[in-house]
Short mmCIF file of C-alpha atoms in Angstrom, two decimals:
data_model
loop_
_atom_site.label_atom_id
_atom_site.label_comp_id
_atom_site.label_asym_id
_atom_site.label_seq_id
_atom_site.Cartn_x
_atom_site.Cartn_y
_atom_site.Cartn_z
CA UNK A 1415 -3.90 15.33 -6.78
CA UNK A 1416 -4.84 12.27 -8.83
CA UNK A 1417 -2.83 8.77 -8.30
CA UNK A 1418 -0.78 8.00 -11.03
CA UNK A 1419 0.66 5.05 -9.96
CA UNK A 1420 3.88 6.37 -10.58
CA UNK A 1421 4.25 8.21 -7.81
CA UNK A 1422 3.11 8.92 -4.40
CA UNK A 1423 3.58 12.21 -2.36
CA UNK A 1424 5.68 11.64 0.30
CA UNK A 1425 4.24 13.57 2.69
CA UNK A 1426 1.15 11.37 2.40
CA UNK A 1427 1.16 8.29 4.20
CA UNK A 1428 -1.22 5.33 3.55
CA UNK A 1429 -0.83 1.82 5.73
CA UNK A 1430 -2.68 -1.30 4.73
CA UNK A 1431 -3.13 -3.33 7.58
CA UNK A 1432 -4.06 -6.95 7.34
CA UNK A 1433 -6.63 -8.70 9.65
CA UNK A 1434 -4.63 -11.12 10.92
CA UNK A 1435 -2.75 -8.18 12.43
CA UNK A 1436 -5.53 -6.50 14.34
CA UNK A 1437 -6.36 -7.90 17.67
CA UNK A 1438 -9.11 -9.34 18.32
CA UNK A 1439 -9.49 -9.61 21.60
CA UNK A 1440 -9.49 -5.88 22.57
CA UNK A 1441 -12.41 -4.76 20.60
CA UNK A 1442 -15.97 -5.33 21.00
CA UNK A 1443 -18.85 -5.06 18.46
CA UNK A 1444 -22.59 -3.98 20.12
CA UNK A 1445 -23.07 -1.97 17.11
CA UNK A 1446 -24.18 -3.28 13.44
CA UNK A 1447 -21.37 -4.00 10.95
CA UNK A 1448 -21.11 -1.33 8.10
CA UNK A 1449 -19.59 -1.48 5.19
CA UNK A 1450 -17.09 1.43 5.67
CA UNK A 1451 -16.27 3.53 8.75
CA UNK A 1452 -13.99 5.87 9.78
CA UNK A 1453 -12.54 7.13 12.99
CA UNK A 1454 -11.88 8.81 14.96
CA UNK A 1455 -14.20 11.63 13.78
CA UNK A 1456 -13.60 14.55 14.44
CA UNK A 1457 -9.62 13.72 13.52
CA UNK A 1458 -6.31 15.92 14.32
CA UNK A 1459 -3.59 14.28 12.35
CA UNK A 1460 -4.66 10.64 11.68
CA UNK A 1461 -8.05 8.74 10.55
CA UNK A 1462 -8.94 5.23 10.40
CA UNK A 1463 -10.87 3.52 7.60
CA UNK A 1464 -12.22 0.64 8.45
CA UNK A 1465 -13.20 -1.89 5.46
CA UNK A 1466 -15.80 -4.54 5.67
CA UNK A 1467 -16.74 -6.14 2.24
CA UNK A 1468 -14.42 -4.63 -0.59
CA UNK A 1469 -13.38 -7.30 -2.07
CA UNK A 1470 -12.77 -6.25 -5.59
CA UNK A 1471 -11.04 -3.82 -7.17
CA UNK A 1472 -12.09 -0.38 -6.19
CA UNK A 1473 -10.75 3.49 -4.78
CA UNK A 1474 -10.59 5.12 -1.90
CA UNK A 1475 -11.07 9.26 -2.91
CA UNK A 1476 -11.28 12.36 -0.62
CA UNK A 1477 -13.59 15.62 -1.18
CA UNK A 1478 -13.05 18.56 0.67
CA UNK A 1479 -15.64 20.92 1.38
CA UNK A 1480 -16.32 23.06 -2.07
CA UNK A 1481 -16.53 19.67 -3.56
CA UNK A 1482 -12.73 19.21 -4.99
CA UNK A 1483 -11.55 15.73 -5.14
CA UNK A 1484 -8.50 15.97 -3.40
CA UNK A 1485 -6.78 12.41 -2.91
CA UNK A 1486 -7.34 9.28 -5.08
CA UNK A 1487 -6.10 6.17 -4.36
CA UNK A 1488 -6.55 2.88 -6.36
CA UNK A 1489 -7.00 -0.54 -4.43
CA UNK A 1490 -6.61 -3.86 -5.99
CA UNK A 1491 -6.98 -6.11 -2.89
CA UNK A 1492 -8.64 -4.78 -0.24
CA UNK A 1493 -7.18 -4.18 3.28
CA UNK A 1494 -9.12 -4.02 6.81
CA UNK A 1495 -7.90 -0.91 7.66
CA UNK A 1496 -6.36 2.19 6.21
CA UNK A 1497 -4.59 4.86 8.05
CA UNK A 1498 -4.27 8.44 6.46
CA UNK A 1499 -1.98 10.81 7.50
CA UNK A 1500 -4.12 13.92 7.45
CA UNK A 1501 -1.87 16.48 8.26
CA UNK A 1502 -1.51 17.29 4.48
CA UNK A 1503 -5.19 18.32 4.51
CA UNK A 1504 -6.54 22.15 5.77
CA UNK A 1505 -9.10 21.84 8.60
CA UNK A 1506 -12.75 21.04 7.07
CA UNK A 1507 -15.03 18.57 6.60
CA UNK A 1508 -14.11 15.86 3.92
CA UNK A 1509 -16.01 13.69 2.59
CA UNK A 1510 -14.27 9.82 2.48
CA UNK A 1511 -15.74 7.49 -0.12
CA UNK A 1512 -14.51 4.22 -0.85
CA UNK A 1513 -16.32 2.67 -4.13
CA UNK A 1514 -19.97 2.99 -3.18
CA UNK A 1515 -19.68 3.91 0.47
CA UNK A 1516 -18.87 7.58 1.94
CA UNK A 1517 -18.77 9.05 4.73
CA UNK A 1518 -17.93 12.93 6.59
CA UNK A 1519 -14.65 13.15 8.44
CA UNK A 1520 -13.80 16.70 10.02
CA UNK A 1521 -10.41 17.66 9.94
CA UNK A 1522 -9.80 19.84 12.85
CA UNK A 1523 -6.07 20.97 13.07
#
């Protein structure tokens, strides 16, 4: 489905969390910073993206495998994290892109 801004399904569920919510303390970085990442991956029922440097207006979209869009969803200010509730989505690989960025999530229910 596309986003209408009108209205939202309501089995889908999309949280915005903001970084002063997110300890700090309990996570460690050895790794290098990327733009966009999500996780866990493989997923069961919900998936992580984790936001970097959008700063600006931009979307956050979902492919499933034959190449359908499946999920579009417009952000003005840019979060730290989203969390999707993928239990509305059949078992596949997906690809997540968020404006420039994607990356492969499997969907294993």
């Amino acid at each position: 489905w596309n986003f209408d801004s009108t209205s939202v399904p309501s089995s889908l569920i999309l949280i915005s969390i903001p970084k002063s919510l997110i300890p700090t303390n309990s996570v460690s970085f050895s790794h290098k910073i990327t733009p966009m990442s999500v996780f866990p991956n493989p997923a069961t029922q919900m998936a992580t993206i984790q936001l970097s440097h959008f700063l600006n207006t931009t979307t956050v979209s979902i492919t499933d495998p034959v190449g359908k869009q499946q999920f579009i969803y417009p952000i003005v200010k840019s979060p730290e994290q989203l969390i999707l509730n993928l239990n509305i989505f059949p078992s596949g690989t997906y690809l997540i892109t968020v404006g420039s960025e994607s990356q492969k999530l499997t969907i294993i229910h």
